[in-house]
XYZ file of C-alpha atoms in Angstrom:
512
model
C -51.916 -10.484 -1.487
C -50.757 -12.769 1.409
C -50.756 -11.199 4.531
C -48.581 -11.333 7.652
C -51.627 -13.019 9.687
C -52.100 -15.402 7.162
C -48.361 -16.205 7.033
C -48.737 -16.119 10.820
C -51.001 -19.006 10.921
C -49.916 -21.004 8.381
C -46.935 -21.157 10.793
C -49.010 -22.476 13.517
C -50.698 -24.533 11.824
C -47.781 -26.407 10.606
C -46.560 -26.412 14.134
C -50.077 -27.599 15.598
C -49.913 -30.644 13.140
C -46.223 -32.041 14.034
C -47.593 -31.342 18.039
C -50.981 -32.805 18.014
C -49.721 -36.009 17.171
C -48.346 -36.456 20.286
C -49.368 -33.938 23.217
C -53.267 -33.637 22.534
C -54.827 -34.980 25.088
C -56.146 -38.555 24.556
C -59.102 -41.096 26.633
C -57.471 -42.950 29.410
C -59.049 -46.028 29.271
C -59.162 -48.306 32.408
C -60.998 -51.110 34.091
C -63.805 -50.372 36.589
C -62.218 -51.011 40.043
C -62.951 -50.783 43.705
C -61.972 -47.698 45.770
C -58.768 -48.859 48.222
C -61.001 -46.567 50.635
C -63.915 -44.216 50.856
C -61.924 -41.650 53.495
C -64.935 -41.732 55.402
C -63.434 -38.672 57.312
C -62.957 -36.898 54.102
C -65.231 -34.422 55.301
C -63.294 -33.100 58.003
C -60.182 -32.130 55.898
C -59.259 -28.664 56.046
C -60.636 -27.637 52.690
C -58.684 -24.642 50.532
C -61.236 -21.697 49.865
C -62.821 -21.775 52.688
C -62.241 -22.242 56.365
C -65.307 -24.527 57.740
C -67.557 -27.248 55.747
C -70.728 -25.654 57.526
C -70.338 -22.559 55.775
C -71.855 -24.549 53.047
C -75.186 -25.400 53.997
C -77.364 -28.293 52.773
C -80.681 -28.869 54.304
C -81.093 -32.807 55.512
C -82.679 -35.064 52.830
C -86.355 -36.772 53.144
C -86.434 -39.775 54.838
C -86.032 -43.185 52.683
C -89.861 -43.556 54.511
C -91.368 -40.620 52.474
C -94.027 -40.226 49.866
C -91.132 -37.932 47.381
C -88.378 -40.404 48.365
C -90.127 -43.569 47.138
C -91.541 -41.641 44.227
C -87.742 -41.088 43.052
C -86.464 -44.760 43.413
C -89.613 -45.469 40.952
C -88.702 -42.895 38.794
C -85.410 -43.877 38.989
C -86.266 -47.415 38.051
C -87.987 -46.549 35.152
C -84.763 -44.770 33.899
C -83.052 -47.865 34.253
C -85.618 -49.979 32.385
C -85.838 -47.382 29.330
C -81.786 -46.574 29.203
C -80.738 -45.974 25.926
C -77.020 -47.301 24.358
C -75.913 -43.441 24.092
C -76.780 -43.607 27.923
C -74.921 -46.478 28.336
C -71.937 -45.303 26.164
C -71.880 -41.968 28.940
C -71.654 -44.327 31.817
C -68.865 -46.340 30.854
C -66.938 -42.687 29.626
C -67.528 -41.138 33.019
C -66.891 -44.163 34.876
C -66.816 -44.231 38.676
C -64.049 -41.794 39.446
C -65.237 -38.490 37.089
C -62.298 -36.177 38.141
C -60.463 -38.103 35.746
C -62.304 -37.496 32.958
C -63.147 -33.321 33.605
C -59.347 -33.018 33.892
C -58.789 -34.380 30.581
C -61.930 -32.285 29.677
C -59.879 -29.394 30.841
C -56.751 -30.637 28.958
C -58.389 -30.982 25.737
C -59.552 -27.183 26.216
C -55.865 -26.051 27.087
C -54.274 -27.553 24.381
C -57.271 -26.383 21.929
C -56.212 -22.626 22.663
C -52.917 -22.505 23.082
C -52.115 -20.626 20.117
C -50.365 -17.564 19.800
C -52.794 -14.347 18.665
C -51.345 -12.969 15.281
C -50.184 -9.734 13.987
C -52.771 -7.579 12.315
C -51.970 -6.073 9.057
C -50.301 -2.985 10.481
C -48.011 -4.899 12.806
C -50.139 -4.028 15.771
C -50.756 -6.511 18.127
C -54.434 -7.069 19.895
C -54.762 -9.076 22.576
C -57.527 -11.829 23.767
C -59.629 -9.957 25.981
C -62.357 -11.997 28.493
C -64.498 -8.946 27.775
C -65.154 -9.800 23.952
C -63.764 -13.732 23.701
C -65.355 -13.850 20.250
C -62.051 -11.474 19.183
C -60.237 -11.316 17.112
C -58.273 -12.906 18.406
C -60.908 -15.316 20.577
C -59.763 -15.404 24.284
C -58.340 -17.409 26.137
C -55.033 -18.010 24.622
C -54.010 -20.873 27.139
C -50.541 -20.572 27.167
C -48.528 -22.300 30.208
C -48.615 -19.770 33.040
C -52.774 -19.766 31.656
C -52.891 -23.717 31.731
C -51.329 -24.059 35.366
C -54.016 -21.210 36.436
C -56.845 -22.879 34.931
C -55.720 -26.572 36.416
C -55.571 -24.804 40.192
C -58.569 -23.624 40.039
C -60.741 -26.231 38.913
C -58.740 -28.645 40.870
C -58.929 -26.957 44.194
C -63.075 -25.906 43.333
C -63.317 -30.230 42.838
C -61.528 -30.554 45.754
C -63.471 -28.800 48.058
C -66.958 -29.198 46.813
C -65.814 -32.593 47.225
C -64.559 -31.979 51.440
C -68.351 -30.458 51.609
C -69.786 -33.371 49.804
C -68.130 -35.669 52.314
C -69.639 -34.296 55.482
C -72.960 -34.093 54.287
C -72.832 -37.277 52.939
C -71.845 -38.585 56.495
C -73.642 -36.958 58.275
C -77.458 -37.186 56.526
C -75.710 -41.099 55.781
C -78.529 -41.735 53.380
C -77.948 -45.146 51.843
C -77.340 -45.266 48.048
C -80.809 -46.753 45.992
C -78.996 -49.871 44.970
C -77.941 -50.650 48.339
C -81.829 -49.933 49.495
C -83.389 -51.643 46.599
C -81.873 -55.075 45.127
C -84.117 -54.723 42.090
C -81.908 -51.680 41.666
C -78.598 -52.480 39.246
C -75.494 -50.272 39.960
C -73.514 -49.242 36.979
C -70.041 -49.717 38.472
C -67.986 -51.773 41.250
C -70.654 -51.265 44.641
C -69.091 -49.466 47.723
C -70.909 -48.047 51.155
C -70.798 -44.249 50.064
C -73.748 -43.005 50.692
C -75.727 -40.839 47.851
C -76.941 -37.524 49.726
C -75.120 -35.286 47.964
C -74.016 -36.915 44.870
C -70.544 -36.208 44.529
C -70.764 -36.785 40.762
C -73.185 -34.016 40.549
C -71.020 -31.762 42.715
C -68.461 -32.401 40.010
C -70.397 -31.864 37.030
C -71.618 -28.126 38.608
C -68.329 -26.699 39.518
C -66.247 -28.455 36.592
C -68.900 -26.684 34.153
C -68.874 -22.861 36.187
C -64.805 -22.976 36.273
C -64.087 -24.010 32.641
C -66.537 -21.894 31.108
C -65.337 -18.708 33.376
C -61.785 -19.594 32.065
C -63.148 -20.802 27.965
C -66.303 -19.065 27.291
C -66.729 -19.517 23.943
C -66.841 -23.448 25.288
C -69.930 -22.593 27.009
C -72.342 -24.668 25.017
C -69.742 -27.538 25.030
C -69.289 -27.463 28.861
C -73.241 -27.242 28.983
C -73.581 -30.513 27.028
C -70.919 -31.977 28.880
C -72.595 -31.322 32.706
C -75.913 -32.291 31.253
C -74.765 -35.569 29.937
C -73.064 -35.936 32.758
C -75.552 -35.528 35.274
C -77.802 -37.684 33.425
C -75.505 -40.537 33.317
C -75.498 -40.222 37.033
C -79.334 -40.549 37.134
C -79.205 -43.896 35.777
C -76.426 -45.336 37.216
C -78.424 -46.476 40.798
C -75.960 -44.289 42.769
C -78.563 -41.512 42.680
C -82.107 -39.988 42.855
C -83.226 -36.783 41.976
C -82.691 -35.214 45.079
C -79.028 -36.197 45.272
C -78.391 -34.747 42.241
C -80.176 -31.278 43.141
C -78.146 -31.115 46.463
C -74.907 -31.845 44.848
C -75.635 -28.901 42.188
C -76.086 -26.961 45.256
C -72.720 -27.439 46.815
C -71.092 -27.036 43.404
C -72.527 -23.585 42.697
C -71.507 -22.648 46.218
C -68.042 -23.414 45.852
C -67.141 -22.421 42.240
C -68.621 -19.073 43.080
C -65.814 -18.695 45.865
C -63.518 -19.985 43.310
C -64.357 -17.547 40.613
C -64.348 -14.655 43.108
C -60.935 -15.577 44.629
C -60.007 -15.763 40.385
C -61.069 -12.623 39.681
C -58.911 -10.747 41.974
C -55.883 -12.508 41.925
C -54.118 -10.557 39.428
C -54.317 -12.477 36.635
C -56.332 -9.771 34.517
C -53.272 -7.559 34.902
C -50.510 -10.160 33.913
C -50.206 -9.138 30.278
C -49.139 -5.890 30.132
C -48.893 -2.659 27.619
C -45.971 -2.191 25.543
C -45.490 0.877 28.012
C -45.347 -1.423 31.147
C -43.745 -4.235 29.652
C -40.653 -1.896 28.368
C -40.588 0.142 31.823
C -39.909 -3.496 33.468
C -37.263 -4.683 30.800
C -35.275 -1.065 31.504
C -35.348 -1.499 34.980
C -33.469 -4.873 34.916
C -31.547 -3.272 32.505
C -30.319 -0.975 35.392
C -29.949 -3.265 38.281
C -27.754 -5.785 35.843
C -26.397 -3.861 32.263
C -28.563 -6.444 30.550
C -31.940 -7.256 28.810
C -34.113 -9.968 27.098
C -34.359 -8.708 23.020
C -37.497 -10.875 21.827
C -36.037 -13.006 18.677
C -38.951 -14.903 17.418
C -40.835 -14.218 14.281
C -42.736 -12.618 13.843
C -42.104 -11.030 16.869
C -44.706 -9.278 19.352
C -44.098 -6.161 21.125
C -44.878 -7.643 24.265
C -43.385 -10.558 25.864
C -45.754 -12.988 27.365
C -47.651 -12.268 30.949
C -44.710 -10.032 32.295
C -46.802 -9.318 35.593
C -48.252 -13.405 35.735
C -45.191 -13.166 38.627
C -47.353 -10.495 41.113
C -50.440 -13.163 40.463
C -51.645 -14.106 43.998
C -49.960 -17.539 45.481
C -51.945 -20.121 47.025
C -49.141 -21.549 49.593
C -46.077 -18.966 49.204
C -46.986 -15.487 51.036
C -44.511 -13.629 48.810
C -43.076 -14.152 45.874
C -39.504 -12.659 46.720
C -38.955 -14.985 49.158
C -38.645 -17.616 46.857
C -37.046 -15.732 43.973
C -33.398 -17.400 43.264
C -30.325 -15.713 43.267
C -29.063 -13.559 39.876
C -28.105 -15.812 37.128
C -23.845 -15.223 35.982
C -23.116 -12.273 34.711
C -22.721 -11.862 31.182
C -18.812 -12.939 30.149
C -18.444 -14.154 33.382
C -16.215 -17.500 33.869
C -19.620 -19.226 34.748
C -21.425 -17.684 31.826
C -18.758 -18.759 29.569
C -19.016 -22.242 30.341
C -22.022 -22.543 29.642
C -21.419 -21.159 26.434
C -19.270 -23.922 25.114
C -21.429 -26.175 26.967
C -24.753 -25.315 24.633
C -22.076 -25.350 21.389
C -21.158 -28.899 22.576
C -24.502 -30.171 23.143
C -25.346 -27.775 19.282
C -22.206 -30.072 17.580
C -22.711 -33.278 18.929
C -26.779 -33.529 19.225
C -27.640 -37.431 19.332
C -30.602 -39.254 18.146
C -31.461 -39.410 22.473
C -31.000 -35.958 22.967
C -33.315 -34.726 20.050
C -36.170 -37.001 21.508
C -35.791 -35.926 24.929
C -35.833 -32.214 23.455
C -39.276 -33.240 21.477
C -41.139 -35.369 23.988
C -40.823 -32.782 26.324
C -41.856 -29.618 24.043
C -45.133 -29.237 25.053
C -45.492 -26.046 22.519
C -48.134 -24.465 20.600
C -51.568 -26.670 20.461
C -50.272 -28.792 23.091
C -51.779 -29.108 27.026
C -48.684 -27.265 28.137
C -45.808 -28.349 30.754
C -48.621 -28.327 33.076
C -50.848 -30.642 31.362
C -48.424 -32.935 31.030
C -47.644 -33.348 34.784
C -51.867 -33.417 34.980
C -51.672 -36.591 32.669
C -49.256 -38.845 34.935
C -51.033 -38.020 37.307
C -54.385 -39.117 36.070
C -52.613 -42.753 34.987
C -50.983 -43.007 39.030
C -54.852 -42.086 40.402
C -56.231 -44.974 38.612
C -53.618 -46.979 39.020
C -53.946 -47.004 42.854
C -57.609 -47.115 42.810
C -58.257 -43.457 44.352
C -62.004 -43.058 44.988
C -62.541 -39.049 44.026
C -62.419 -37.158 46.824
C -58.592 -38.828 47.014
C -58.374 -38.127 43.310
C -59.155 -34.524 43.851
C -56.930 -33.824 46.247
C -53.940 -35.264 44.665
C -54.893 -32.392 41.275
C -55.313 -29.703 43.754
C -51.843 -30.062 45.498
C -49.959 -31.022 42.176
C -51.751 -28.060 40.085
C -51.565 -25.132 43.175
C -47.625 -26.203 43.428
C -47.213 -26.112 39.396
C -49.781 -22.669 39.331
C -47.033 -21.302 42.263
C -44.113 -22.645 40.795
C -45.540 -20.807 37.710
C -45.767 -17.432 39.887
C -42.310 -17.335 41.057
C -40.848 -18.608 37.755
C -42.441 -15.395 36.030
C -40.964 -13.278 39.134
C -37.470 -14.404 38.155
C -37.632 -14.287 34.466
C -38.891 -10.558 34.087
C -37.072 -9.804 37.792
C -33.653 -10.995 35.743
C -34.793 -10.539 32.635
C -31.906 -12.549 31.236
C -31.206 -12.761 27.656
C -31.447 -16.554 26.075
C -28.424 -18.053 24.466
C -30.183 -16.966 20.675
C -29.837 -13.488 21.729
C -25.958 -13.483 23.184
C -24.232 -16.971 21.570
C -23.348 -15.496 17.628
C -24.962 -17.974 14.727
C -25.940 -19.985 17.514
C -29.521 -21.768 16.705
C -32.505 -23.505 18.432
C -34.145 -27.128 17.874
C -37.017 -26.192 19.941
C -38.382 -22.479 18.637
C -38.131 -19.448 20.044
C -40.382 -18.625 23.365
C -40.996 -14.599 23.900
C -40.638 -13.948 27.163
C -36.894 -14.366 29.360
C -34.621 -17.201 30.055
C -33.612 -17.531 33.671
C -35.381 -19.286 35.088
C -36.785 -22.594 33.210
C -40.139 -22.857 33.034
C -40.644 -26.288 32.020
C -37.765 -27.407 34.823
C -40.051 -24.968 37.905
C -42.683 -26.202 36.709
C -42.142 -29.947 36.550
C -39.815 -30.297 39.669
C -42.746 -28.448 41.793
C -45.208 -31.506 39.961
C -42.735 -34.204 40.746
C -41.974 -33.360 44.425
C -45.609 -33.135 44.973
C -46.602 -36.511 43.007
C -43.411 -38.074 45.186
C -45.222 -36.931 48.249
C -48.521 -38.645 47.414
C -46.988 -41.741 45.685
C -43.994 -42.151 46.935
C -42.840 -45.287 45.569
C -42.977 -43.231 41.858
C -40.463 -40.816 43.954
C -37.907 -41.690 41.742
C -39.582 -42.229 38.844
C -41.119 -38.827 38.979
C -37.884 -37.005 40.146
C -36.103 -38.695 37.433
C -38.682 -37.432 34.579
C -38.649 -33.928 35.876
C -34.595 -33.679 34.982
C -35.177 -35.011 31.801
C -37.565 -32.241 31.543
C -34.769 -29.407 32.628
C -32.380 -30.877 30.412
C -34.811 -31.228 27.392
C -34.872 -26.961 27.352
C -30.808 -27.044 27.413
C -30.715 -29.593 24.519
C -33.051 -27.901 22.649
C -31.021 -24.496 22.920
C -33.496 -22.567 24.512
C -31.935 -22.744 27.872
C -28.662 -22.085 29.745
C -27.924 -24.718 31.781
C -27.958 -22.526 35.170
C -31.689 -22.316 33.854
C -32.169 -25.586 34.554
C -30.620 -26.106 37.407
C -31.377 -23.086 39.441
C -35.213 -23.513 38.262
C -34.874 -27.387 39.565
C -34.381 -26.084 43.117
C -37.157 -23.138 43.069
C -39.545 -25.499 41.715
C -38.615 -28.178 44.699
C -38.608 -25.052 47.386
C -41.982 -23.788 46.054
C -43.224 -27.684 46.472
C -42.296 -28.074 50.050
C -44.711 -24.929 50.685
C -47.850 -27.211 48.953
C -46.688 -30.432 50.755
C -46.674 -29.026 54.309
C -49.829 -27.790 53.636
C -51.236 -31.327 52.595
C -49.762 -32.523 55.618
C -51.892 -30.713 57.830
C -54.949 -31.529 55.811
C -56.269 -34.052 58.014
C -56.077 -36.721 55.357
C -52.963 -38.789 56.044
């Protein structure tokens, strides 16, 4: 007998093949290039989790004189003489500026588990659980509230293991072996940074502790991944030993404050019971005379993360102040305009609309809106040569504004919880699916105006570029019928309020 799971899955499946094609994450291939700068203040910026760089302690280094020191540069030299092609292969894939490459590590995870958990045979519903990620069904399923989470945090813990790396570095100042040594080869472009701690290795550590906290079952994966990593680093001539260890040091320090900060900002609470989840759907029921029906099949009981909006914020103090105002009333003038506006767009869908609607999908076994905004970025880093401390910072802005704009998005939709054109236009269809969880406001437009604002801030001649893609995001929802237009628009000016609350902050960083 075929069963609803299996019916379930072959569903996905067929989705996951038309999607993987073109949202799974793919190698960003570049030229080696010289940092525009080493921000040799970098470790005076006013880091995220913490308040002061000395609450991170790293004892001095041995001097460059000592018996331990030289005994590193000659075992580091006889690395270099014995380095294998496998070896060689790692350096080239980590290249010079490594936040690159964990990001897309992290991308290739998010798309890799964003499916949807199936029915069980009875119609009951049970849900990935961090306690037993082995399931069924295996945890984490990384939808897009999950995807901007998991991009803030490992962003931000980069970011400031990074700050920390900085002053250390600058203030021990311990030359790199390759500038020391001239027998010494250097793997990449040379700059003046000096080694002690490595900032690769401070990467490797808290990239590793925050991705397997968030994909467990990835554990031995992400353990490869430091290792190879790490070793890579040991022959590239940027680093000894000793570097490496200290930079592990400031990486365990900092993910710990960023897994401790994780676990008590609501997240665990975000997907509710069927109990909770219909107590919040009743109540907008009250304030408005209408509610959200979930129309997908098969359909869960539960629409996704109803609580993801009282998540804790990393820029916004509270969520209501940046909810938007109630979406028209149901047969209301507005409301009815918008009604023959989705039937217009339904009768005369062009060849332009329908690949706006697709390139901008971003559904099951893709990296998510989030993901995608993650990916520009990456191509505008290297394009302007950002050494990784700038690299990191540009990821933790973008992905704290898209893991807010996420927040307050969620707030509105089960605040509202506003029925989607499906549910109220008779007949009317979708080209784009059916998401479970309320219309008003857009995710994908919150969510990619917050990105663009913040990737106009730090680039700003791709201002209009960037402002430009994130409409053709909000429209994309309202051409593929999953949106009202008001959707759109409204969730184009929440996500551009909730940026300004990330950019001031970045402008009193101390980097600019």
């Amino acid at each position: 007998m075929i069963t609803k799971p299996f019916l379930f899955f072959l569903f996905c499946g067929i989705i996951l093949c038309v999607s993987c094609e073109k949202d799974l994450p793919t190698y960003l291939e570049y030229e080696e290039y010289s940092f525009t700068g080493l921000d040799e203040n970098g470790g005076t910026w006013k880091p995220v989790l913490f308040d002061q760089v000395s609450s991170i302690t790293l004892e001095a280094p041995k001097e460059i004189t000592s018996q331990s020191y030289k005994a590193e540069v000659t075992a580091l030299k006889s690395a270099i003489g014995q380095m294998t092609d496998s070896q060689r292969e790692s350096l080239a894939y980590w290249g010079n500026n490594p936040v690159v490459r964990w990001n897309e590590i992290a991308l290739e995870l998010i798309a890799k588990y964003n499916i949807i958990p199936g029915p069980n045979d009875d119609d009951s519903y049970t849900l990935p659980s961090p306690a037993t990620p082995d399931g069924p069904p295996g945890f984490p399923f990384a939808h897009p509230p999950y995807a901007g989470r998991a991009l803030a945090y490992l962003s931000v813990a980069q970011f400031d293991g990074l700050i920390a790396a900085w002053h250390y570095k600058y203030r021990y100042n311990r030359k790199a072996p390759y500038q020391q040594d001239t027998s010494i080869s250097f793997a990449y472009e040379p700059n003046t940074l000096p080694s002690y701690p490595s900032d690769g290795a401070v990467l490797a550590r808290v990239s590793r502790k925050i991705l397997t906290a968030l994909f467990p079952l990835e554990a031995t994966y992400l353990q490869e991944l430091e290792q190879n990593h790490l070793e890579s680093l040991g022959v590239s001539g940027a680093n000894v030993a000793s570097d490496l260890a200290a930079g592990s040091t400031i990486g365990d320090a900092v993910a710990q404050l960023a897994l401790t900060r994780a676990a008590s900002d609501g997240m665990k609470n975000a997907q509710t019971p069927k109990a909770v989840s219909d107590s919040i759907k009743q109540a907008a029921f009250n304030r408005f005379g209408w509610q959200w029906e979930n129309l997908e099949l098969p359909t869960r009981p539960v629409g996704l993360t109803p609580l993801f909006g009282k998540v804790k914020m990393w820029n916004v103090t509270n969520v209501e102040d940046v909810r938007p105002v109630a979406p028209p009333a149901i047969d209301s003038e507005s409301y009815l305009k918008d009604v023959q506006l989705l039937k217009d767009h339904a009768s005369n869908m062009t060849e332009e609309k329908r690949r706006i609607a697709n390139f901008w999908q971003d559904g099951l076994g893709t990296y998510t809106p989030p993901g995608h905004w993650n990916r520009f970025a990456n191509e505008f880093i290297v394009e302007h040569k950002m050494n990784p401390l700038r690299a990191a910072r540009t990821l933790a802005y973008l992905n704290m504004a898209v893991m807010d704009a996420g927040i307050s998005c969620w707030d509105a939709k089960y605040y509202y919880h506003y029925p989607r054109p499906i549910q109220t236009i008779p007949g009317f269809k979708t080209i784009a699916g059916t998401p479970n969880f309320p219309s008003y406001t857009s995710g994908h437009s919150v969510f990619s105006a917050a990105a663009s604002e913040v990737l106009a801030y730090i680039f700003p001649e791709k201002a209009e570029l960037v402002r430009n893609w994130a409409e053709e995001a909000a429209i994309s929802r309202v051409y593929g019928g999953i949106h009202w237009s008001f959707d759109a628009t409204v969730g184009t000016r929440q996500g551009i309020e909730i940026a300004n609350y990330t950019i001031h902050k970045a402008q009193a960083d101390g980097s600019d």
